[in-house]
PDB file of C-alpha atoms in Angstrom:
ATOM      1  CA  UNK W   1       3.916  10.858 -27.001  1.00  0.00           C
ATOM      2  CA  UNK W   2       1.908  12.913 -29.475  1.00  0.00           C
ATOM      3  CA  UNK W   3       1.108  11.833 -33.021  1.00  0.00           C
ATOM      4  CA  UNK W   4      -0.757  13.918 -35.634  1.00  0.00           C
ATOM      5  CA  UNK W   5      -1.172  11.006 -38.046  1.00  0.00           C
ATOM      6  CA  UNK W   6      -4.286   8.792 -38.346  1.00  0.00           C
ATOM      7  CA  UNK W   7      -4.373   5.592 -36.299  1.00  0.00           C
ATOM      8  CA  UNK W   8      -5.983   2.711 -38.181  1.00  0.00           C
ATOM      9  CA  UNK W   9      -6.113  -1.085 -37.887  1.00  0.00           C
ATOM     10  CA  UNK W  10      -6.066  -3.624 -40.700  1.00  0.00           C
ATOM     11  CA  UNK W  11      -9.239  -5.763 -40.619  1.00  0.00           C
ATOM     12  CA  UNK W  12      -7.188  -8.944 -41.181  1.00  0.00           C
ATOM     13  CA  UNK W  13      -5.457  -8.522 -37.817  1.00  0.00           C
ATOM     14  CA  UNK W  14      -6.787 -11.579 -35.951  1.00  0.00           C
ATOM     15  CA  UNK W  15      -6.142 -13.989 -38.804  1.00  0.00           C
ATOM     16  CA  UNK W  16      -2.651 -12.656 -39.443  1.00  0.00           C
ATOM     17  CA  UNK W  17      -1.773 -12.666 -35.750  1.00  0.00           C
ATOM     18  CA  UNK W  18      -2.602 -16.386 -35.535  1.00  0.00           C
ATOM     19  CA  UNK W  19      -0.815 -17.236 -38.780  1.00  0.00           C
ATOM     20  CA  UNK W  20       2.324 -15.279 -37.945  1.00  0.00           C
ATOM     21  CA  UNK W  21       2.606 -16.949 -34.554  1.00  0.00           C
ATOM     22  CA  UNK W  22       2.252 -20.347 -36.227  1.00  0.00           C
ATOM     23  CA  UNK W  23       4.992 -19.324 -38.692  1.00  0.00           C
ATOM     24  CA  UNK W  24       7.250 -18.364 -35.781  1.00  0.00           C
ATOM     25  CA  UNK W  25       6.688 -21.690 -34.036  1.00  0.00           C
ATOM     26  CA  UNK W  26       7.367 -23.630 -37.249  1.00  0.00           C
ATOM     27  CA  UNK W  27      10.544 -21.619 -37.895  1.00  0.00           C
ATOM     28  CA  UNK W  28      12.081 -22.765 -34.575  1.00  0.00           C
ATOM     29  CA  UNK W  29      13.810 -19.392 -34.173  1.00  0.00           C
ATOM     30  CA  UNK W  30      12.292 -19.374 -30.683  1.00  0.00           C
ATOM     31  CA  UNK W  31      12.039 -22.787 -29.033  1.00  0.00           C
ATOM     32  CA  UNK W  32      11.749 -22.061 -25.323  1.00  0.00           C
ATOM     33  CA  UNK W  33       8.057 -22.535 -24.344  1.00  0.00           C
ATOM     34  CA  UNK W  34       8.048 -19.590 -21.927  1.00  0.00           C
ATOM     35  CA  UNK W  35       9.595 -17.305 -24.537  1.00  0.00           C
ATOM     36  CA  UNK W  36       7.079 -18.483 -27.151  1.00  0.00           C
ATOM     37  CA  UNK W  37       4.290 -17.658 -24.750  1.00  0.00           C
ATOM     38  CA  UNK W  38       5.664 -14.132 -24.387  1.00  0.00           C
ATOM     39  CA  UNK W  39       5.598 -13.814 -28.170  1.00  0.00           C
ATOM     40  CA  UNK W  40       2.031 -15.066 -28.293  1.00  0.00           C
ATOM     41  CA  UNK W  41       0.997 -12.545 -25.636  1.00  0.00           C
ATOM     42  CA  UNK W  42       2.793  -9.740 -27.495  1.00  0.00           C
ATOM     43  CA  UNK W  43       0.379 -10.305 -30.420  1.00  0.00           C
ATOM     44  CA  UNK W  44       2.698  -8.952 -33.097  1.00  0.00           C
ATOM     45  CA  UNK W  45      -0.095  -9.264 -35.624  1.00  0.00           C
ATOM     46  CA  UNK W  46      -1.446  -6.095 -34.065  1.00  0.00           C
ATOM     47  CA  UNK W  47       1.837  -4.296 -34.761  1.00  0.00           C
ATOM     48  CA  UNK W  48       1.582  -5.276 -38.428  1.00  0.00           C
ATOM     49  CA  UNK W  49      -2.083  -4.354 -38.585  1.00  0.00           C
ATOM     50  CA  UNK W  50      -1.466  -0.959 -36.997  1.00  0.00           C
ATOM     51  CA  UNK W  51       1.564  -0.074 -39.126  1.00  0.00           C
ATOM     52  CA  UNK W  52       0.278  -1.438 -42.465  1.00  0.00           C
ATOM     53  CA  UNK W  53      -3.498  -0.876 -42.148  1.00  0.00           C
ATOM     54  CA  UNK W  54      -3.870  -0.573 -45.930  1.00  0.00           C
ATOM     55  CA  UNK W  55      -2.150  -3.875 -46.859  1.00  0.00           C
ATOM     56  CA  UNK W  56      -4.064  -6.803 -48.368  1.00  0.00           C
ATOM     57  CA  UNK W  57      -4.034  -9.827 -46.052  1.00  0.00           C
ATOM     58  CA  UNK W  58      -1.252 -11.743 -47.871  1.00  0.00           C
ATOM     59  CA  UNK W  59       0.997  -8.698 -47.754  1.00  0.00           C
ATOM     60  CA  UNK W  60       0.111  -8.073 -44.120  1.00  0.00           C
ATOM     61  CA  UNK W  61       1.311 -11.613 -43.400  1.00  0.00           C
ATOM     62  CA  UNK W  62       4.611 -10.919 -45.146  1.00  0.00           C
ATOM     63  CA  UNK W  63       5.383  -7.657 -43.364  1.00  0.00           C
ATOM     64  CA  UNK W  64       4.271  -9.053 -39.988  1.00  0.00           C
ATOM     65  CA  UNK W  65       6.374 -12.182 -40.414  1.00  0.00           C
ATOM     66  CA  UNK W  66       9.335  -9.922 -41.182  1.00  0.00           C
ATOM     67  CA  UNK W  67       8.703  -7.835 -38.067  1.00  0.00           C
ATOM     68  CA  UNK W  68       8.618 -11.020 -35.988  1.00  0.00           C
ATOM     69  CA  UNK W  69      11.876 -12.201 -37.582  1.00  0.00           C
ATOM     70  CA  UNK W  70      13.442  -8.909 -36.494  1.00  0.00           C
ATOM     71  CA  UNK W  71      12.119  -9.227 -32.941  1.00  0.00           C
ATOM     72  CA  UNK W  72      13.361 -12.819 -32.701  1.00  0.00           C
ATOM     73  CA  UNK W  73      16.796 -11.851 -34.057  1.00  0.00           C
ATOM     74  CA  UNK W  74      16.910  -8.870 -31.708  1.00  0.00           C
ATOM     75  CA  UNK W  75      16.109 -11.004 -28.677  1.00  0.00           C
ATOM     76  CA  UNK W  76      18.570 -13.744 -29.640  1.00  0.00           C
ATOM     77  CA  UNK W  77      21.486 -11.583 -30.800  1.00  0.00           C
ATOM     78  CA  UNK W  78      20.992  -7.956 -29.767  1.00  0.00           C
ATOM     79  CA  UNK W  79      19.393  -8.077 -26.303  1.00  0.00           C
ATOM     80  CA  UNK W  80      21.768 -10.806 -25.189  1.00  0.00           C
ATOM     81  CA  UNK W  81      25.358 -11.042 -23.999  1.00  0.00           C
ATOM     82  CA  UNK W  82      26.610 -12.334 -27.339  1.00  0.00           C
ATOM     83  CA  UNK W  83      29.997 -10.954 -28.310  1.00  0.00           C
ATOM     84  CA  UNK W  84      30.564  -8.950 -31.480  1.00  0.00           C
ATOM     85  CA  UNK W  85      32.705 -11.747 -32.915  1.00  0.00           C
ATOM     86  CA  UNK W  86      29.923 -14.264 -32.341  1.00  0.00           C
ATOM     87  CA  UNK W  87      27.437 -12.107 -34.238  1.00  0.00           C
ATOM     88  CA  UNK W  88      29.989 -11.481 -36.996  1.00  0.00           C
ATOM     89  CA  UNK W  89      30.475 -15.226 -37.415  1.00  0.00           C
ATOM     90  CA  UNK W  90      26.705 -15.682 -37.792  1.00  0.00           C
ATOM     91  CA  UNK W  91      26.537 -13.203 -40.668  1.00  0.00           C
ATOM     92  CA  UNK W  92      27.838 -15.393 -43.525  1.00  0.00           C
ATOM     93  CA  UNK W  93      24.819 -17.720 -43.248  1.00  0.00           C
ATOM     94  CA  UNK W  94      22.432 -14.776 -43.361  1.00  0.00           C
ATOM     95  CA  UNK W  95      24.239 -12.857 -46.100  1.00  0.00           C
ATOM     96  CA  UNK W  96      24.457 -15.979 -48.248  1.00  0.00           C
ATOM     97  CA  UNK W  97      20.695 -16.325 -47.997  1.00  0.00           C
ATOM     98  CA  UNK W  98      20.144 -12.685 -48.947  1.00  0.00           C
ATOM     99  CA  UNK W  99      22.500 -12.826 -51.935  1.00  0.00           C
ATOM    100  CA  UNK W 100      22.642 -16.342 -53.265  1.00  0.00           C
ATOM    101  CA  UNK W 101      20.260 -18.969 -51.867  1.00  0.00           C
ATOM    102  CA  UNK W 102      17.479 -20.167 -54.155  1.00  0.00           C
ATOM    103  CA  UNK W 103      13.975 -21.181 -53.041  1.00  0.00           C
ATOM    104  CA  UNK W 104      14.025 -24.594 -51.425  1.00  0.00           C
ATOM    105  CA  UNK W 105      17.773 -24.483 -50.751  1.00  0.00           C
ATOM    106  CA  UNK W 106      18.921 -26.571 -47.795  1.00  0.00           C
ATOM    107  CA  UNK W 107      19.613 -24.169 -44.939  1.00  0.00           C
ATOM    108  CA  UNK W 108      20.489 -25.503 -41.490  1.00  0.00           C
ATOM    109  CA  UNK W 109      20.355 -22.333 -39.400  1.00  0.00           C
ATOM    110  CA  UNK W 110      16.826 -21.535 -38.210  1.00  0.00           C
ATOM    111  CA  UNK W 111      17.185 -17.755 -38.615  1.00  0.00           C
ATOM    112  CA  UNK W 112      18.714 -18.113 -42.077  1.00  0.00           C
ATOM    113  CA  UNK W 113      15.985 -20.533 -43.168  1.00  0.00           C
ATOM    114  CA  UNK W 114      13.228 -18.149 -42.027  1.00  0.00           C
ATOM    115  CA  UNK W 115      15.066 -15.273 -43.721  1.00  0.00           C
ATOM    116  CA  UNK W 116      15.126 -17.244 -46.979  1.00  0.00           C
ATOM    117  CA  UNK W 117      11.373 -17.692 -46.763  1.00  0.00           C
ATOM    118  CA  UNK W 118      10.842 -13.962 -46.300  1.00  0.00           C
ATOM    119  CA  UNK W 119      13.269 -13.071 -49.072  1.00  0.00           C
ATOM    120  CA  UNK W 120      11.504 -15.118 -51.696  1.00  0.00           C
ATOM    121  CA  UNK W 121       8.118 -13.811 -50.655  1.00  0.00           C
ATOM    122  CA  UNK W 122       9.500 -10.279 -51.093  1.00  0.00           C
ATOM    123  CA  UNK W 123      10.841 -11.308 -54.512  1.00  0.00           C
ATOM    124  CA  UNK W 124       7.470 -12.738 -55.544  1.00  0.00           C
ATOM    125  CA  UNK W 125       5.537  -9.693 -54.331  1.00  0.00           C
ATOM    126  CA  UNK W 126       7.782  -7.006 -55.805  1.00  0.00           C
ATOM    127  CA  UNK W 127      10.130  -6.191 -58.640  1.00  0.00           C
ATOM    128  CA  UNK W 128      13.940  -6.611 -58.682  1.00  0.00           C
ATOM    129  CA  UNK W 129      14.514  -3.009 -57.551  1.00  0.00           C
ATOM    130  CA  UNK W 130      12.284  -3.499 -54.531  1.00  0.00           C
ATOM    131  CA  UNK W 131      14.041  -6.729 -53.594  1.00  0.00           C
ATOM    132  CA  UNK W 132      17.476  -5.106 -53.936  1.00  0.00           C
ATOM    133  CA  UNK W 133      16.377  -2.175 -51.771  1.00  0.00           C
ATOM    134  CA  UNK W 134      15.184  -4.472 -49.004  1.00  0.00           C
ATOM    135  CA  UNK W 135      18.305  -6.657 -49.216  1.00  0.00           C
ATOM    136  CA  UNK W 136      20.617  -3.631 -49.043  1.00  0.00           C
ATOM    137  CA  UNK W 137      19.064  -2.092 -45.945  1.00  0.00           C
ATOM    138  CA  UNK W 138      18.755  -5.511 -44.299  1.00  0.00           C
ATOM    139  CA  UNK W 139      22.514  -6.011 -44.702  1.00  0.00           C
ATOM    140  CA  UNK W 140      23.112  -2.566 -43.165  1.00  0.00           C
ATOM    141  CA  UNK W 141      20.969  -3.603 -40.209  1.00  0.00           C
ATOM    142  CA  UNK W 142      22.924  -6.817 -39.722  1.00  0.00           C
ATOM    143  CA  UNK W 143      26.348  -5.174 -39.880  1.00  0.00           C
ATOM    144  CA  UNK W 144      25.152  -2.522 -37.413  1.00  0.00           C
ATOM    145  CA  UNK W 145      24.466  -5.231 -34.843  1.00  0.00           C
ATOM    146  CA  UNK W 146      28.201  -5.954 -34.659  1.00  0.00           C
ATOM    147  CA  UNK W 147      28.831  -2.308 -33.691  1.00  0.00           C
ATOM    148  CA  UNK W 148      26.121  -2.499 -31.036  1.00  0.00           C
ATOM    149  CA  UNK W 149      27.537  -5.752 -29.659  1.00  0.00           C
ATOM    150  CA  UNK W 150      31.009  -4.202 -29.477  1.00  0.00           C
ATOM    151  CA  UNK W 151      29.566  -1.420 -27.299  1.00  0.00           C
ATOM    152  CA  UNK W 152      28.062  -4.021 -24.965  1.00  0.00           C
ATOM    153  CA  UNK W 153      31.260  -6.071 -24.862  1.00  0.00           C
ATOM    154  CA  UNK W 154      33.530  -3.110 -24.105  1.00  0.00           C
ATOM    155  CA  UNK W 155      31.021  -1.326 -21.815  1.00  0.00           C
ATOM    156  CA  UNK W 156      31.006   1.704 -24.118  1.00  0.00           C
ATOM    157  CA  UNK W 157      28.275   4.317 -24.182  1.00  0.00           C
ATOM    158  CA  UNK W 158      28.532   5.616 -27.773  1.00  0.00           C
ATOM    159  CA  UNK W 159      28.910   9.320 -28.445  1.00  0.00           C
ATOM    160  CA  UNK W 160      25.812  11.286 -29.369  1.00  0.00           C
ATOM    161  CA  UNK W 161      26.831  11.672 -33.023  1.00  0.00           C
ATOM    162  CA  UNK W 162      27.780   8.028 -33.435  1.00  0.00           C
ATOM    163  CA  UNK W 163      24.587   6.878 -31.765  1.00  0.00           C
ATOM    164  CA  UNK W 164      22.244   9.012 -33.875  1.00  0.00           C
ATOM    165  CA  UNK W 165      23.962   7.811 -37.060  1.00  0.00           C
ATOM    166  CA  UNK W 166      24.012   4.137 -36.122  1.00  0.00           C
ATOM    167  CA  UNK W 167      20.555   4.020 -34.521  1.00  0.00           C
ATOM    168  CA  UNK W 168      19.109   4.686 -37.977  1.00  0.00           C
ATOM    169  CA  UNK W 169      20.596   1.312 -38.890  1.00  0.00           C
ATOM    170  CA  UNK W 170      20.357  -0.765 -35.711  1.00  0.00           C
ATOM    171  CA  UNK W 171      16.626  -0.021 -35.471  1.00  0.00           C
ATOM    172  CA  UNK W 172      15.860  -1.885 -38.745  1.00  0.00           C
ATOM    173  CA  UNK W 173      13.299   0.728 -39.714  1.00  0.00           C
ATOM    174  CA  UNK W 174      14.572   1.103 -43.270  1.00  0.00           C
ATOM    175  CA  UNK W 175      13.968  -2.629 -43.732  1.00  0.00           C
ATOM    176  CA  UNK W 176      10.286  -2.216 -42.885  1.00  0.00           C
ATOM    177  CA  UNK W 177       9.980   1.073 -44.777  1.00  0.00           C
ATOM    178  CA  UNK W 178      11.345  -0.740 -47.842  1.00  0.00           C
ATOM    179  CA  UNK W 179       8.248  -2.954 -47.726  1.00  0.00           C
ATOM    180  CA  UNK W 180       5.745  -0.089 -47.715  1.00  0.00           C
ATOM    181  CA  UNK W 181       5.514   0.184 -51.486  1.00  0.00           C
ATOM    182  CA  UNK W 182       5.043  -3.593 -51.731  1.00  0.00           C
ATOM    183  CA  UNK W 183       2.152  -3.328 -49.296  1.00  0.00           C
ATOM    184  CA  UNK W 184       0.565  -0.371 -51.119  1.00  0.00           C
ATOM    185  CA  UNK W 185       0.943  -2.074 -54.503  1.00  0.00           C
ATOM    186  CA  UNK W 186       2.420   1.174 -55.860  1.00  0.00           C
ATOM    187  CA  UNK W 187       6.154   0.638 -56.376  1.00  0.00           C
ATOM    188  CA  UNK W 188       8.511   3.582 -56.146  1.00  0.00           C
ATOM    189  CA  UNK W 189      10.843   3.995 -59.093  1.00  0.00           C
ATOM    190  CA  UNK W 190      14.580   3.975 -58.298  1.00  0.00           C
ATOM    191  CA  UNK W 191      14.657   7.745 -58.839  1.00  0.00           C
ATOM    192  CA  UNK W 192      11.726   8.242 -56.471  1.00  0.00           C
ATOM    193  CA  UNK W 193      13.328   6.054 -53.787  1.00  0.00           C
ATOM    194  CA  UNK W 194      16.544   8.105 -54.053  1.00  0.00           C
ATOM    195  CA  UNK W 195      14.809  11.502 -54.259  1.00  0.00           C
ATOM    196  CA  UNK W 196      16.335  13.810 -51.619  1.00  0.00           C
ATOM    197  CA  UNK W 197      12.950  14.630 -50.083  1.00  0.00           C
ATOM    198  CA  UNK W 198      11.980  10.938 -49.904  1.00  0.00           C
ATOM    199  CA  UNK W 199      15.303  10.258 -48.196  1.00  0.00           C
ATOM    200  CA  UNK W 200      14.735  13.146 -45.791  1.00  0.00           C
ATOM    201  CA  UNK W 201      11.217  12.156 -44.805  1.00  0.00           C
ATOM    202  CA  UNK W 202      12.279   8.520 -44.406  1.00  0.00           C
ATOM    203  CA  UNK W 203      15.099   9.606 -42.108  1.00  0.00           C
ATOM    204  CA  UNK W 204      12.764  11.782 -40.040  1.00  0.00           C
ATOM    205  CA  UNK W 205      10.257   8.923 -39.699  1.00  0.00           C
ATOM    206  CA  UNK W 206      13.088   6.554 -38.805  1.00  0.00           C
ATOM    207  CA  UNK W 207      14.235   8.918 -36.064  1.00  0.00           C
ATOM    208  CA  UNK W 208      10.742   9.227 -34.592  1.00  0.00           C
ATOM    209  CA  UNK W 209      10.181   5.482 -34.366  1.00  0.00           C
ATOM    210  CA  UNK W 210      13.606   4.557 -32.967  1.00  0.00           C
ATOM    211  CA  UNK W 211      13.649   7.414 -30.465  1.00  0.00           C
ATOM    212  CA  UNK W 212      10.140   6.471 -29.341  1.00  0.00           C
ATOM    213  CA  UNK W 213      11.437   2.921 -28.986  1.00  0.00           C
ATOM    214  CA  UNK W 214      14.350   4.103 -26.853  1.00  0.00           C
ATOM    215  CA  UNK W 215      11.903   5.840 -24.530  1.00  0.00           C
ATOM    216  CA  UNK W 216       9.557   2.874 -24.380  1.00  0.00           C
ATOM    217  CA  UNK W 217      12.356   0.313 -24.027  1.00  0.00           C
ATOM    218  CA  UNK W 218      14.334   2.119 -21.366  1.00  0.00           C
ATOM    219  CA  UNK W 219      12.578   0.452 -18.436  1.00  0.00           C
ATOM    220  CA  UNK W 220      13.188  -2.963 -20.002  1.00  0.00           C
ATOM    221  CA  UNK W 221      16.795  -2.251 -20.959  1.00  0.00           C
ATOM    222  CA  UNK W 222      18.101  -0.030 -18.157  1.00  0.00           C
ATOM    223  CA  UNK W 223      19.451  -2.885 -16.038  1.00  0.00           C
ATOM    224  CA  UNK W 224      20.242  -5.228 -18.920  1.00  0.00           C
ATOM    225  CA  UNK W 225      23.221  -5.874 -21.144  1.00  0.00           C
ATOM    226  CA  UNK W 226      22.027  -3.416 -23.799  1.00  0.00           C
ATOM    227  CA  UNK W 227      21.433  -0.424 -21.532  1.00  0.00           C
ATOM    228  CA  UNK W 228      24.309   1.554 -23.086  1.00  0.00           C
ATOM    229  CA  UNK W 229      22.733   1.360 -26.549  1.00  0.00           C
ATOM    230  CA  UNK W 230      19.860   3.671 -25.712  1.00  0.00           C
ATOM    231  CA  UNK W 231      19.536   7.406 -26.366  1.00  0.00           C
ATOM    232  CA  UNK W 232      18.519   7.980 -22.743  1.00  0.00           C
ATOM    233  CA  UNK W 233      21.871   6.557 -21.608  1.00  0.00           C
ATOM    234  CA  UNK W 234      23.762   8.476 -24.306  1.00  0.00           C
ATOM    235  CA  UNK W 235      22.285  11.819 -23.230  1.00  0.00           C
ATOM    236  CA  UNK W 236      22.771  11.042 -19.553  1.00  0.00           C
ATOM    237  CA  UNK W 237      26.444  10.165 -20.065  1.00  0.00           C
ATOM    238  CA  UNK W 238      27.612  12.619 -22.719  1.00  0.00           C
ATOM    239  CA  UNK W 239      25.242  15.578 -22.232  1.00  0.00           C
ATOM    240  CA  UNK W 240      25.104  15.238 -18.430  1.00  0.00           C
ATOM    241  CA  UNK W 241      21.321  14.953 -18.277  1.00  0.00           C
ATOM    242  CA  UNK W 242      19.297  13.318 -15.549  1.00  0.00           C
ATOM    243  CA  UNK W 243      17.169  10.400 -16.730  1.00  0.00           C
ATOM    244  CA  UNK W 244      14.068  12.579 -16.724  1.00  0.00           C
ATOM    245  CA  UNK W 245      15.863  15.425 -18.527  1.00  0.00           C
ATOM    246  CA  UNK W 246      17.114  12.967 -21.150  1.00  0.00           C
ATOM    247  CA  UNK W 247      13.597  11.641 -21.713  1.00  0.00           C
ATOM    248  CA  UNK W 248      12.220  15.147 -21.999  1.00  0.00           C
ATOM    249  CA  UNK W 249      14.891  16.044 -24.573  1.00  0.00           C
ATOM    250  CA  UNK W 250      14.116  12.932 -26.627  1.00  0.00           C
ATOM    251  CA  UNK W 251      10.461  13.907 -26.563  1.00  0.00           C
ATOM    252  CA  UNK W 252      11.313  17.307 -28.020  1.00  0.00           C
ATOM    253  CA  UNK W 253      13.622  15.740 -30.615  1.00  0.00           C
ATOM    254  CA  UNK W 254      10.961  13.328 -31.876  1.00  0.00           C
ATOM    255  CA  UNK W 255       8.366  16.130 -32.016  1.00  0.00           C
ATOM    256  CA  UNK W 256      10.787  18.210 -34.116  1.00  0.00           C
ATOM    257  CA  UNK W 257      11.240  15.254 -36.471  1.00  0.00           C
ATOM    258  CA  UNK W 258       7.474  15.025 -36.923  1.00  0.00           C
ATOM    259  CA  UNK W 259       7.406  18.721 -37.802  1.00  0.00           C
ATOM    260  CA  UNK W 260      10.046  18.035 -40.471  1.00  0.00           C
ATOM    261  CA  UNK W 261       7.813  15.320 -41.910  1.00  0.00           C
ATOM    262  CA  UNK W 262       4.836  17.660 -42.010  1.00  0.00           C
ATOM    263  CA  UNK W 263       6.945  20.323 -43.733  1.00  0.00           C
ATOM    264  CA  UNK W 264       8.153  17.835 -46.369  1.00  0.00           C
ATOM    265  CA  UNK W 265       4.755  16.380 -47.197  1.00  0.00           C
ATOM    266  CA  UNK W 266       3.522  19.220 -49.509  1.00  0.00           C
ATOM    267  CA  UNK W 267       6.769  19.138 -51.472  1.00  0.00           C
ATOM    268  CA  UNK W 268       6.442  15.402 -51.984  1.00  0.00           C
ATOM    269  CA  UNK W 269       2.788  15.681 -52.971  1.00  0.00           C
ATOM    270  CA  UNK W 270       3.792  18.270 -55.568  1.00  0.00           C
ATOM    271  CA  UNK W 271       5.772  15.567 -57.381  1.00  0.00           C
ATOM    272  CA  UNK W 272       2.425  14.221 -58.574  1.00  0.00           C
ATOM    273  CA  UNK W 273       3.391  10.601 -57.919  1.00  0.00           C
ATOM    274  CA  UNK W 274       0.688   8.349 -56.502  1.00  0.00           C
ATOM    275  CA  UNK W 275       3.399   5.945 -55.333  1.00  0.00           C
ATOM    276  CA  UNK W 276       5.294   8.653 -53.414  1.00  0.00           C
ATOM    277  CA  UNK W 277       2.113   9.936 -51.783  1.00  0.00           C
ATOM    278  CA  UNK W 278       1.180   6.391 -50.738  1.00  0.00           C
ATOM    279  CA  UNK W 279       4.696   5.826 -49.386  1.00  0.00           C
ATOM    280  CA  UNK W 280       4.497   8.992 -47.275  1.00  0.00           C
ATOM    281  CA  UNK W 281       1.158   7.806 -45.928  1.00  0.00           C
ATOM    282  CA  UNK W 282       2.819   4.499 -45.073  1.00  0.00           C
ATOM    283  CA  UNK W 283       5.516   6.292 -43.071  1.00  0.00           C
ATOM    284  CA  UNK W 284       2.850   8.184 -41.173  1.00  0.00           C
ATOM    285  CA  UNK W 285       0.897   5.050 -40.272  1.00  0.00           C
ATOM    286  CA  UNK W 286       4.138   3.396 -39.194  1.00  0.00           C
ATOM    287  CA  UNK W 287       4.570   6.148 -36.603  1.00  0.00           C
ATOM    288  CA  UNK W 288       0.962   6.200 -35.416  1.00  0.00           C
ATOM    289  CA  UNK W 289       0.740   2.413 -35.460  1.00  0.00           C
ATOM    290  CA  UNK W 290       4.005   1.920 -33.608  1.00  0.00           C
ATOM    291  CA  UNK W 291       2.931   4.345 -30.875  1.00  0.00           C
ATOM    292  CA  UNK W 292      -0.500   2.718 -30.521  1.00  0.00           C
ATOM    293  CA  UNK W 293       0.908  -0.808 -30.423  1.00  0.00           C
ATOM    294  CA  UNK W 294       3.834  -0.056 -28.110  1.00  0.00           C
ATOM    295  CA  UNK W 295       1.725   1.728 -25.485  1.00  0.00           C
ATOM    296  CA  UNK W 296      -0.405  -1.419 -25.184  1.00  0.00           C
ATOM    297  CA  UNK W 297       2.173  -4.186 -25.740  1.00  0.00           C
ATOM    298  CA  UNK W 298       3.375  -6.235 -22.755  1.00  0.00           C
ATOM    299  CA  UNK W 299       6.813  -6.239 -24.421  1.00  0.00           C
ATOM    300  CA  UNK W 300       7.127  -2.669 -23.114  1.00  0.00           C
ATOM    301  CA  UNK W 301       4.367  -2.013 -20.586  1.00  0.00           C
ATOM    302  CA  UNK W 302       5.328  -4.719 -18.082  1.00  0.00           C
ATOM    303  CA  UNK W 303       8.723  -3.196 -17.392  1.00  0.00           C
ATOM    304  CA  UNK W 304       7.262   0.272 -16.856  1.00  0.00           C
ATOM    305  CA  UNK W 305       4.553  -1.090 -14.565  1.00  0.00           C
ATOM    306  CA  UNK W 306       7.149  -2.892 -12.485  1.00  0.00           C
ATOM    307  CA  UNK W 307       9.069   0.379 -12.111  1.00  0.00           C
ATOM    308  CA  UNK W 308       5.966   2.348 -11.231  1.00  0.00           C
ATOM    309  CA  UNK W 309       7.194   4.895 -13.763  1.00  0.00           C
ATOM    310  CA  UNK W 310       4.667   4.744 -16.608  1.00  0.00           C
ATOM    311  CA  UNK W 311       3.680   8.363 -15.940  1.00  0.00           C
ATOM    312  CA  UNK W 312       7.054   9.717 -17.128  1.00  0.00           C
ATOM    313  CA  UNK W 313       6.244   8.886 -20.765  1.00  0.00           C
ATOM    314  CA  UNK W 314       3.618  11.590 -20.881  1.00  0.00           C
ATOM    315  CA  UNK W 315       5.534  14.150 -18.807  1.00  0.00           C
ATOM    316  CA  UNK W 316       7.394  16.930 -20.593  1.00  0.00           C
ATOM    317  CA  UNK W 317       9.282  19.824 -19.120  1.00  0.00           C
TER     318      UNK W 317
END
C-alpha cells in the first residue's frame, strides 16, 4: 500500500487521545464496557494526529472527536443488522440538529446530542461557508447510509458504477476533508472550494482512502452483515474476480488515483492561493496518515491476523 506523501504525527497526540476518549464516554454513544475498551485500544487520537499533523491542539480535538462520532455511528448503524427504515427514522433527529438546534438545546438522542456539540464547535472555529459545507456533506453521508442498509437488507451486491458513486458518500471522507481548512486556519473561499481542480483532487483523495479502507476492512467485514458493501465483493461478483484478483485491481485503482493527485497538484499551486495549497497538503496527509494508522490499528489488524492473511495487503500481481 504505497504512499508518496509525507507521514507526520501531531505532537498533541497523547493529550487529544485521552480527551477524545473521555468525550466519547461522556457522550454515551457507546455504553457497552467491552466495546468502550475496544475504542480505547483503537487509540483514535492517533488517527487524528496522523491525518491532521498541522492542526493546533484545540482543532485536533475537534476533528478527532468528529472521527470518533463517525466510527461510533458506523458501528451502531452501518456495521449492524439495522434495516434501512430504522436508519431513515433516526435521521430527523440528526438533521434537525444540523439545521436548527441551538447550543444548549435539549436533545435526548445520544448521537444527536454529540453531533450538536461538534456542529457548534465547527461553527465557532470557522465561518458560515465552512459550516454549510460541512453540514451539506454530512447530510449526504447520512442519506447514503440508507442506501447501504437497503443493500444489506435485500442481500444486494451493488453494481460497480453504483458502488463507486455511493462509496464517495458512505465513506464520510468529504465530511473530514471539509474540516481541513478549519484545521489549517486558511479558509477556502466558496469559489476555491467549487473549483473543478479542487473537486477533482478531493475526489481522487476520497477514492484512495475509501478503497484502502475496503482492502483493510475486508477481513473484518467478509463474514459480517456488511460484506456486500465492499469493493472486493463488488469486483468478485460483477467482474468475476477472485478475492486476490479483486484486491490486486483495487491496489492498481488506488495507485492510479494517487497519480491523478500528483498530476493536479502543480495546476492547483499555480492558482497562487495559500489556502488551496494548504488544503492539498491536508488531503495528502489524510492519505499518508490513514495508511499509517490503519496498518497499526487493532480495528483492522486483528481480523487479518486471525485469517493469517496479512501478507496479501502487500502483494500485487
